[in-house]
Coordinates of C-alpha atoms and ligand atoms in Angstrom, one line a residue:
M1 CA -1.6 19.3 -23.9
K2 CA -4.9 18.8 -22.1
R3 CA -7.5 16.0 -22.3
K4 CA -10.8 15.3 -20.6
C5 CA -12.7 12.1 -20.2
D6 CA -15.3 10.4 -18.0
V7 CA -13.2 7.4 -16.9
L8 CA -9.4 7.4 -17.1
V9 CA -7.8 3.9 -16.7
V10 CA -4.1 3.9 -15.9
G11 CA -2.5 0.7 -17.2
A12 CA -3.6 -1.6 -20.0
G13 CA -3.0 -4.9 -18.2
P14 CA -5.9 -7.4 -17.8
G15 CA -7.3 -5.3 -14.9
G16 CA -7.3 -2.0 -16.7
S17 CA -8.6 -3.4 -20.0
S18 CA -11.4 -5.2 -18.3
A19 CA -12.4 -2.0 -16.4
A20 CA -12.3 0.0 -19.5
R21 CA -14.4 -2.4 -21.5
H22 CA -17.2 -2.6 -18.9
A23 CA -17.3 1.1 -18.4
A24 CA -17.3 1.8 -22.2
E25 CA -20.0 -0.9 -22.8
A26 CA -22.2 1.0 -20.5
G27 CA -21.7 4.1 -22.5
A28 CA -18.9 5.9 -20.6
D29 CA -16.3 8.0 -22.4
V30 CA -13.1 6.0 -21.5
L31 CA -9.4 6.7 -22.0
I32 CA -6.8 4.1 -21.2
I33 CA -3.2 5.2 -20.9
E34 CA -0.4 2.7 -21.0
K35 CA 3.3 3.5 -20.4
R36 CA 4.7 0.7 -22.6
Q37 CA 4.8 0.9 -26.4
E38 CA 3.3 -2.6 -26.8
I39 CA 0.4 -4.0 -24.7
G40 CA 1.3 -7.2 -23.0
S41 CA 5.0 -7.1 -23.8
P42 CA 7.4 -7.9 -22.3
V43 CA 5.6 -10.7 -20.6
R44 CA 6.3 -11.1 -16.9
C45 CA 4.1 -14.0 -16.0
A46 CA 4.0 -17.8 -15.8
E47 CA 0.7 -17.6 -17.8
G48 CA -1.2 -20.2 -15.9
V49 CA -5.0 -19.7 -15.3
S50 CA -8.0 -21.8 -14.8
R51 CA -10.6 -22.3 -17.6
A52 CA -13.3 -21.9 -14.9
W53 CA -12.7 -18.2 -14.5
F54 CA -13.5 -17.1 -18.1
E55 CA -17.3 -17.4 -17.8
E56 CA -17.3 -15.3 -14.7
I57 CA -15.1 -12.6 -16.2
K58 CA -17.2 -12.6 -19.3
V59 CA -14.3 -13.4 -21.7
P60 CA -15.0 -16.2 -24.2
V61 CA -11.9 -18.5 -24.5
D62 CA -10.2 -17.9 -27.8
K63 CA -7.6 -20.5 -29.0
K64 CA -5.5 -17.6 -30.4
W65 CA -4.3 -16.7 -26.9
V66 CA -4.2 -20.2 -25.4
A67 CA -0.7 -21.8 -25.7
K68 CA -1.7 -25.1 -24.1
E69 CA -4.6 -26.7 -22.3
V70 CA -3.7 -29.3 -19.7
D71 CA -5.4 -32.2 -18.1
G72 CA -4.5 -31.3 -14.6
A73 CA -1.8 -30.5 -12.0
K74 CA 1.0 -32.4 -10.3
L75 CA 2.2 -31.4 -6.9
V76 CA 5.7 -32.6 -6.0
S77 CA 7.3 -32.9 -2.6
P78 CA 10.9 -32.1 -1.7
S79 CA 11.8 -35.9 -1.7
G80 CA 10.1 -36.3 -5.1
S81 CA 6.8 -37.9 -4.1
S82 CA 3.8 -36.5 -6.0
F83 CA 0.2 -36.6 -6.7
Y84 CA -1.9 -35.7 -9.7
V85 CA -5.2 -33.8 -9.8
D86 CA -7.6 -33.7 -12.7
E87 CA -8.0 -30.3 -14.4
K88 CA -11.7 -30.1 -13.4
M89 CA -10.7 -30.6 -9.8
A90 CA -7.7 -28.4 -9.9
G91 CA -7.5 -24.8 -8.6
N92 CA -7.2 -21.3 -9.9
E93 CA -4.0 -21.3 -11.8
V94 CA -4.5 -24.7 -13.5
G95 CA -6.1 -25.6 -16.8
M96 CA -4.6 -23.3 -19.4
V97 CA -1.3 -21.7 -20.1
L98 CA -1.8 -18.5 -22.0
E99 CA 0.1 -16.5 -24.5
R100 CA -0.1 -13.4 -22.3
H101 CA 1.2 -11.0 -24.9
L102 CA -1.8 -12.0 -27.1
F103 CA -4.3 -12.3 -24.2
D104 CA -3.5 -8.8 -22.9
K105 CA -3.9 -7.4 -26.5
A106 CA -7.2 -9.2 -26.9
M107 CA -8.5 -7.8 -23.6
A108 CA -7.5 -4.3 -24.8
A109 CA -9.1 -4.9 -28.2
N110 CA -12.3 -5.8 -26.4
A111 CA -12.1 -2.5 -24.6
A112 CA -11.5 -0.6 -27.8
R113 CA -14.4 -2.4 -29.5
A114 CA -16.6 -1.2 -26.7
G115 CA -15.5 2.3 -27.5
A116 CA -12.5 3.0 -25.2
E117 CA -9.6 5.0 -26.5
I118 CA -6.0 3.7 -26.0
M119 CA -2.9 5.9 -25.7
L120 CA 0.4 4.0 -25.7
K121 CA 3.7 5.4 -24.5
T122 CA 1.8 7.5 -22.1
S123 CA 2.8 7.3 -18.4
A124 CA 0.9 8.8 -15.5
T125 CA 3.4 10.9 -13.6
G126 CA 1.3 12.3 -10.8
V127 CA -2.3 12.6 -9.5
V128 CA -4.3 15.8 -9.6
K129 CA -6.5 16.3 -6.6
E130 CA -9.1 18.9 -5.5
G131 CA -9.1 18.6 -1.7
D132 CA -9.4 14.9 -1.0
K133 CA -10.8 14.1 -4.4
V134 CA -8.9 12.7 -7.4
V135 CA -9.8 14.7 -10.5
G136 CA -7.2 13.5 -13.0
V137 CA -3.5 12.8 -13.6
T138 CA -0.5 14.5 -15.0
A139 CA 1.2 12.3 -17.7
S140 CA 3.9 12.2 -20.2
S141 CA 2.8 11.1 -23.7
Y142 CA 5.5 10.3 -26.2
G143 CA 7.7 12.6 -24.1
E144 CA 5.2 15.5 -24.1
P145 CA 3.5 16.6 -21.0
L146 CA -0.2 15.9 -20.8
A147 CA -2.8 16.9 -18.2
I148 CA -5.9 14.6 -18.1
E149 CA -9.0 15.6 -16.3
A150 CA -11.3 12.7 -15.4
K151 CA -14.5 12.2 -13.4
I152 CA -13.2 8.8 -12.3
V153 CA -9.6 7.5 -12.3
I154 CA -9.2 3.7 -12.2
A155 CA -5.7 2.8 -11.1
A156 CA -4.8 -0.5 -12.9
D157 CA -1.0 0.1 -12.9
G158 CA 0.0 -3.2 -11.5
F159 CA 2.2 -4.4 -8.7
E160 CA 4.5 -1.4 -8.8
S161 CA 1.4 0.9 -8.7
Q162 CA 2.3 4.5 -7.9
V163 CA -1.0 6.1 -8.7
A164 CA -2.6 5.0 -5.5
R165 CA 0.4 6.1 -3.5
W166 CA 0.5 9.5 -5.2
A167 CA -3.2 9.8 -4.3
G168 CA -2.4 9.2 -0.6
L169 CA -3.3 5.6 -0.1
D170 CA -0.9 3.4 1.9
T171 CA 0.1 0.6 -0.5
S172 CA 3.4 -0.2 1.2
L173 CA 4.4 -3.9 1.5
T174 CA 6.7 -5.6 4.0
Q175 CA 9.5 -7.9 2.8
N176 CA 7.4 -10.8 3.9
D177 CA 4.6 -9.7 1.6
I178 CA 6.6 -9.6 -1.6
T179 CA 7.6 -12.7 -3.7
T180 CA 10.6 -12.3 -6.0
C181 CA 10.3 -14.4 -9.2
F182 CA 12.6 -15.6 -11.9
Q183 CA 11.7 -17.7 -14.8
Y184 CA 13.1 -19.2 -18.0
R185 CA 11.1 -20.3 -21.0
L186 CA 13.1 -23.6 -21.5
T187 CA 12.9 -25.6 -24.6
G188 CA 14.2 -29.2 -25.2
I189 CA 13.1 -30.4 -21.8
D190 CA 11.4 -33.5 -20.6
I191 CA 8.0 -32.2 -19.3
E192 CA 4.7 -33.8 -18.5
H193 CA 3.1 -31.7 -21.2
M194 CA -0.5 -32.3 -20.1
Y195 CA 0.2 -31.2 -16.5
T196 CA 1.2 -28.0 -14.8
E197 CA 3.8 -29.0 -12.2
F198 CA 4.3 -27.4 -8.8
F199 CA 7.4 -28.3 -6.7
I200 CA 7.3 -27.2 -3.0
G201 CA 9.9 -27.0 -0.2
S202 CA 13.3 -25.5 0.2
A203 CA 13.9 -25.3 -3.5
A204 CA 11.8 -22.1 -3.3
P205 CA 11.5 -20.9 0.4
G206 CA 8.1 -19.4 1.0
G207 CA 7.0 -20.1 -2.6
Y208 CA 7.2 -22.8 -5.1
V209 CA 8.8 -23.8 -8.5
W210 CA 6.4 -24.0 -11.4
V211 CA 6.7 -25.9 -14.7
F212 CA 3.9 -24.7 -17.0
P213 CA 4.0 -26.3 -20.4
K214 CA 3.8 -24.1 -23.6
D215 CA 4.1 -27.1 -25.9
E216 CA 5.4 -30.7 -25.9
D217 CA 9.0 -29.9 -24.9
T218 CA 8.9 -26.2 -23.9
A219 CA 7.7 -24.7 -20.6
N220 CA 7.8 -21.7 -18.4
V221 CA 10.1 -23.0 -15.6
G222 CA 10.3 -20.5 -12.8
L223 CA 10.1 -19.9 -9.1
G224 CA 9.0 -17.3 -6.5
I225 CA 10.7 -16.8 -3.2
L226 CA 9.6 -14.6 -0.4
L227 CA 11.9 -11.5 -0.3
S228 CA 12.3 -11.9 3.4
Q229 CA 14.0 -15.3 2.7
L230 CA 16.6 -13.9 0.4
K231 CA 19.9 -12.2 1.4
K232 CA 19.7 -10.2 -1.9
P233 CA 17.0 -10.2 -4.6
G234 CA 19.5 -11.4 -7.3
E235 CA 19.8 -14.7 -5.4
V236 CA 16.5 -15.9 -6.8
K237 CA 18.2 -16.7 -10.2
G238 CA 20.7 -18.9 -8.3
Y239 CA 17.8 -20.9 -6.8
L240 CA 16.3 -21.6 -10.2
D241 CA 19.6 -22.5 -11.7
K242 CA 20.2 -24.9 -8.9
F243 CA 16.7 -26.5 -9.3
I244 CA 17.4 -27.0 -13.0
K245 CA 20.9 -28.4 -12.4
D246 CA 19.5 -30.8 -9.8
N247 CA 16.7 -32.1 -12.1
E248 CA 17.9 -34.1 -15.0
R249 CA 14.6 -33.6 -16.8
F250 CA 15.5 -29.9 -17.3
T251 CA 19.3 -29.8 -17.5
K252 CA 19.5 -30.1 -21.3
G253 CA 17.0 -27.3 -21.7
Q254 CA 17.9 -24.1 -23.5
P255 CA 16.4 -20.7 -22.5
L256 CA 14.3 -18.8 -25.0
E257 CA 13.5 -16.1 -22.6
A258 CA 14.4 -15.0 -19.0
V259 CA 11.9 -13.1 -16.9
S260 CA 12.2 -11.5 -13.5
G261 CA 9.5 -9.8 -11.6
A262 CA 7.7 -9.6 -8.3
V263 CA 4.2 -10.2 -7.0
S264 CA 2.6 -9.0 -3.8
V265 CA 1.6 -11.8 -1.5
S266 CA -0.1 -9.6 1.1
H267 CA -3.6 -9.5 2.4
P268 CA -5.7 -7.0 0.4
L269 CA -5.6 -3.3 1.1
D270 CA -7.8 -1.9 3.8
E271 CA -9.3 0.5 1.2
T272 CA -9.4 0.3 -2.6
V273 CA -11.5 3.4 -3.2
M274 CA -11.3 7.1 -2.5
D275 CA -13.2 10.1 -3.8
G276 CA -12.7 10.0 -7.6
M277 CA -10.7 6.8 -7.7
M278 CA -10.8 3.0 -7.6
L279 CA -7.9 0.5 -7.6
V280 CA -8.1 -2.8 -9.4
G281 CA -6.0 -5.9 -9.9
D282 CA -2.4 -6.0 -8.6
A283 CA -2.7 -2.2 -7.8
A284 CA -5.3 -3.2 -5.2
R285 CA -3.1 -6.1 -4.0
L286 CA -5.6 -8.8 -5.2
I287 CA -3.0 -11.4 -6.0
D288 CA -3.6 -14.8 -4.4
P289 CA -0.9 -14.9 -1.6
I290 CA -0.3 -18.6 -2.0
T291 CA -0.3 -19.1 -5.7
G292 CA 0.8 -15.7 -6.8
G293 CA -2.0 -15.8 -9.4
G294 CA -3.5 -12.5 -10.2
I295 CA -4.8 -12.5 -13.9
A296 CA -8.3 -13.7 -13.1
H297 CA -8.6 -11.4 -10.0
A298 CA -7.5 -8.5 -12.1
C299 CA -10.1 -9.2 -14.8
L300 CA -12.8 -9.7 -12.2
S301 CA -12.1 -6.6 -10.1
G302 CA -11.7 -4.6 -13.4
M303 CA -15.1 -5.8 -14.5
Y304 CA -16.7 -4.7 -11.1
A305 CA -14.9 -1.3 -11.2
G306 CA -15.9 -0.6 -14.8
K307 CA -19.6 -1.4 -14.0
V308 CA -19.6 0.7 -10.8
A309 CA -17.9 3.6 -12.7
A310 CA -20.7 3.5 -15.3
K311 CA -23.3 3.6 -12.5
A312 CA -21.5 6.5 -10.8
L313 CA -21.6 8.5 -14.1
E314 CA -25.3 7.9 -14.3
A315 CA -25.8 9.1 -10.7
N316 CA -23.2 11.9 -11.1
D317 CA -21.7 10.8 -7.8
F318 CA -17.9 10.1 -7.7
S319 CA -17.6 9.9 -4.0
K320 CA -15.8 7.2 -1.9
E321 CA -19.3 6.3 -0.5
F322 CA -20.7 5.6 -4.0
F323 CA -17.6 3.5 -4.8
Q324 CA -18.3 1.3 -1.7
E325 CA -20.4 -0.9 -4.1
Y326 CA -17.1 -1.8 -5.8
E327 CA -15.4 -2.6 -2.5
T328 CA -18.4 -4.8 -1.5
L329 CA -18.4 -6.7 -4.8
W330 CA -14.8 -7.7 -4.8
R331 CA -14.7 -8.3 -1.0
N332 CA -17.7 -10.6 -1.1
R333 CA -16.2 -12.6 -3.9
L334 CA -12.5 -12.7 -2.9
E335 CA -11.7 -11.3 0.5
D336 CA -12.0 -14.5 2.7
K337 CA -9.9 -16.5 0.3
L338 CA -7.2 -13.8 0.2
W339 CA -7.0 -13.5 4.0
R340 CA -7.0 -17.3 4.5
N341 CA -4.3 -17.8 1.9
W342 CA -2.2 -14.9 3.3
M343 CA -2.3 -16.6 6.7
A344 CA -1.5 -20.0 5.2
K345 CA 1.5 -18.3 3.4
E346 CA 2.8 -17.0 6.7
K347 CA 2.8 -20.6 8.0
L348 CA 4.3 -22.1 4.8
V349 CA 7.6 -20.3 5.4
T350 CA 8.0 -22.2 8.7
I351 CA 7.4 -25.7 7.2
T352 CA 10.4 -28.0 6.8
D353 CA 11.0 -30.3 3.8
E354 CA 10.2 -33.3 6.0
Q355 CA 6.8 -31.7 6.9
F356 CA 6.2 -31.0 3.2
D357 CA 6.9 -34.6 2.4
L358 CA 4.4 -35.6 5.1
V359 CA 1.8 -33.2 3.7
I360 CA 2.1 -34.6 0.1
E361 CA 2.0 -38.2 1.4
T362 CA -1.0 -37.4 3.5
L363 CA -2.8 -35.7 0.5
A364 CA -1.9 -38.6 -1.8
E365 CA -3.4 -41.1 0.7
A366 CA -6.5 -39.0 1.7
G367 CA -7.0 -37.6 -1.8
V368 CA -8.4 -34.2 -2.4
D369 CA -11.5 -33.9 -4.4
K370 CA -10.5 -30.5 -5.8
M371 CA -7.0 -29.1 -5.7
S372 CA -7.8 -25.7 -4.4
V373 CA -5.7 -24.2 -1.6
Y374 CA -8.8 -24.4 0.6
N375 CA -9.3 -28.2 0.0
I376 CA -5.6 -28.9 0.6
L377 CA -5.8 -26.9 3.9
K378 CA -8.9 -28.9 4.8
V379 CA -7.1 -32.2 4.5
I380 CA -4.1 -30.8 6.4
K381 CA -6.4 -29.6 9.2
E382 CA -7.8 -33.1 9.6
E383 CA -4.5 -35.0 9.3
L384 CA -1.9 -32.5 10.5
P385 CA -3.8 -30.0 12.6
D386 CA -0.8 -28.4 14.2
L387 CA 0.3 -26.9 10.9
V388 CA -2.9 -24.9 10.5
K389 CA -3.9 -24.2 14.1
D390 CA -3.2 -20.4 13.9
F391 CA -5.9 -19.8 11.3
E392 CA -8.1 -22.9 11.5
E393 CA -11.3 -20.7 11.8
F394 CA -10.8 -19.7 8.2
I395 CA -10.8 -23.3 6.9
Ligands
LIG1 C1 7.0 -13.9 -12.7 C2 5.5 -13.8 -12.6 C3 4.7 -14.9 -12.8 C4 3.3 -14.8 -12.7 N1 2.5 -15.9 -13.0 C5 1.2 -15.8 -12.9 C6 0.4 -17.0 -13.3 O1 0.9 -18.0 -13.8 N2 -1.0 -16.8 -13.2 C7 -1.6 -15.7 -12.8 O2 -2.8 -15.6 -12.7 N3 -0.8 -14.6 -12.4 C8 0.5 -14.6 -12.5 N4 1.3 -13.5 -12.2 C9 0.6 -12.3 -11.7 C10 0.0 -11.6 -12.9 O3 0.9 -11.3 -13.9 C11 -0.7 -10.3 -12.4 O4 -1.5 -10.6 -11.3 C12 -1.6 -9.6 -13.5 O5 -0.8 -9.2 -14.6 C13 -2.3 -8.4 -12.9 O6 -2.9 -7.7 -13.9 P1 -3.1 -6.1 -13.7 O7 -3.8 -5.6 -14.9 O8 -3.5 -5.8 -12.3 O9 -1.6 -5.5 -13.7 P2 -0.5 -5.6 -14.9 O10 -0.7 -6.8 -15.7 O11 0.8 -5.5 -14.2 O12 -0.7 -4.3 -15.8 C14 -0.4 -3.0 -15.3 C15 -0.1 -2.2 -16.5 O13 0.0 -0.8 -16.1 C16 1.1 -0.2 -16.8 N5 1.6 0.9 -16.0 C17 2.2 0.9 -14.9 N6 2.5 2.1 -14.4 C18 1.9 3.0 -15.3 C19 1.9 4.4 -15.4 N7 2.4 5.2 -14.4 N8 1.2 4.9 -16.4 C20 0.7 4.2 -17.4 N9 0.7 2.8 -17.4 C21 1.3 2.2 -16.3 C22 2.1 -1.3 -17.0 O14 3.0 -1.1 -18.1 C23 1.2 -2.5 -17.3 O15 0.9 -2.7 -18.6 C24 2.7 -13.6 -12.3 C25 3.5 -12.5 -12.0 C26 4.9 -12.6 -12.2 C27 5.7 -11.4 -11.9

């Protein structure tokens, strides 16, 4: 079977659907292919996101895909001291806990309403190139081979992205730039249901434990640990089981769901465009290296790529040079933060539980007017300068 389209989007996650919607809204003929049989399922996410992003990514908040809105965030040190930050002052992954399976479908529905076509159970299996230029993909659709010719391919195929690699871009990651995650949806637990909680320290080396409420006694309780800190990837479940066993608030909880997955915690790729192709979201390694949050960045980069794709069609120019506008848009908005947080993440691995206790005590005393990674680092720079001296010019 053969198909032709202007813009082919590989992957119907938030990044792909956002790209598809914005290209289709500008009149492009857009096809999305998604390897799974259901968009947004199974969920591999803690589902935390800030309300503040939705205006920027042009998605009106809909209660249908919001599980819980919270008042703020609580940061807990290894010895149990903590401080609270109001939602308005909290950072990127604080404010709302989504129903990701519904959110992803709503994003795809927005793309469909704008005119994009969606094919489920259709996996890209290779990239077709003419010289250096990407001109389509080979795919398997419901088990049948399919060749898709496209003027522009948008790779939105997530953390495990193969499309970019098949096209010849280096997307490899070191063990220090991958965080392995494990999460239970636990019910019957004692949670602060109006707060998302973050536990830092040796409970999750190089990462953190999250407790994101879904309702009054149910939460996504999970953790992420740097792959380089694990003897084997399966160990991550043991860390979470230990955290739950050691915290009597959670020991009586029963699991409704178990989720394992990984996120990149790298700096962004050197290049996210080539002739005929743009990468968005996790495929472009746009996850925040400190928080592991990538939903909003995927939506934002998807929006930028969709708009630039529409302009490229108008100009009939699908060159890497034309797609520099996309690189510039996301780099201007996100790059400094991603590099700074990547460097901070490198440092986090070396911080002892005693130092973490000191950091939380210092933050509680000094107060942070906004719980962004940046503001926390600013307080640390003032009070504990040795901890951030390797990258202080970014703060
Ligand atoms: C355990 C865990 C917890 C997380 N918690 C949070 C959080 O609380 N907040 C937050 O902001 N982020 C979180 N993230 C990260 C977040 O899930 C991602 O950043 C976000 O989903 C990125 O969106 P995306 O569209 O780039 O990729 P994805 O959502 O991964 O979508 C990629 C899509 O491409 C499809 N696909 C892949 N390969 C192919 C192919 N060959 N052909 C066709 N389709 C293909 C996949 O099936 C998938 O649907 C978490 C991640 C994990 C693993």
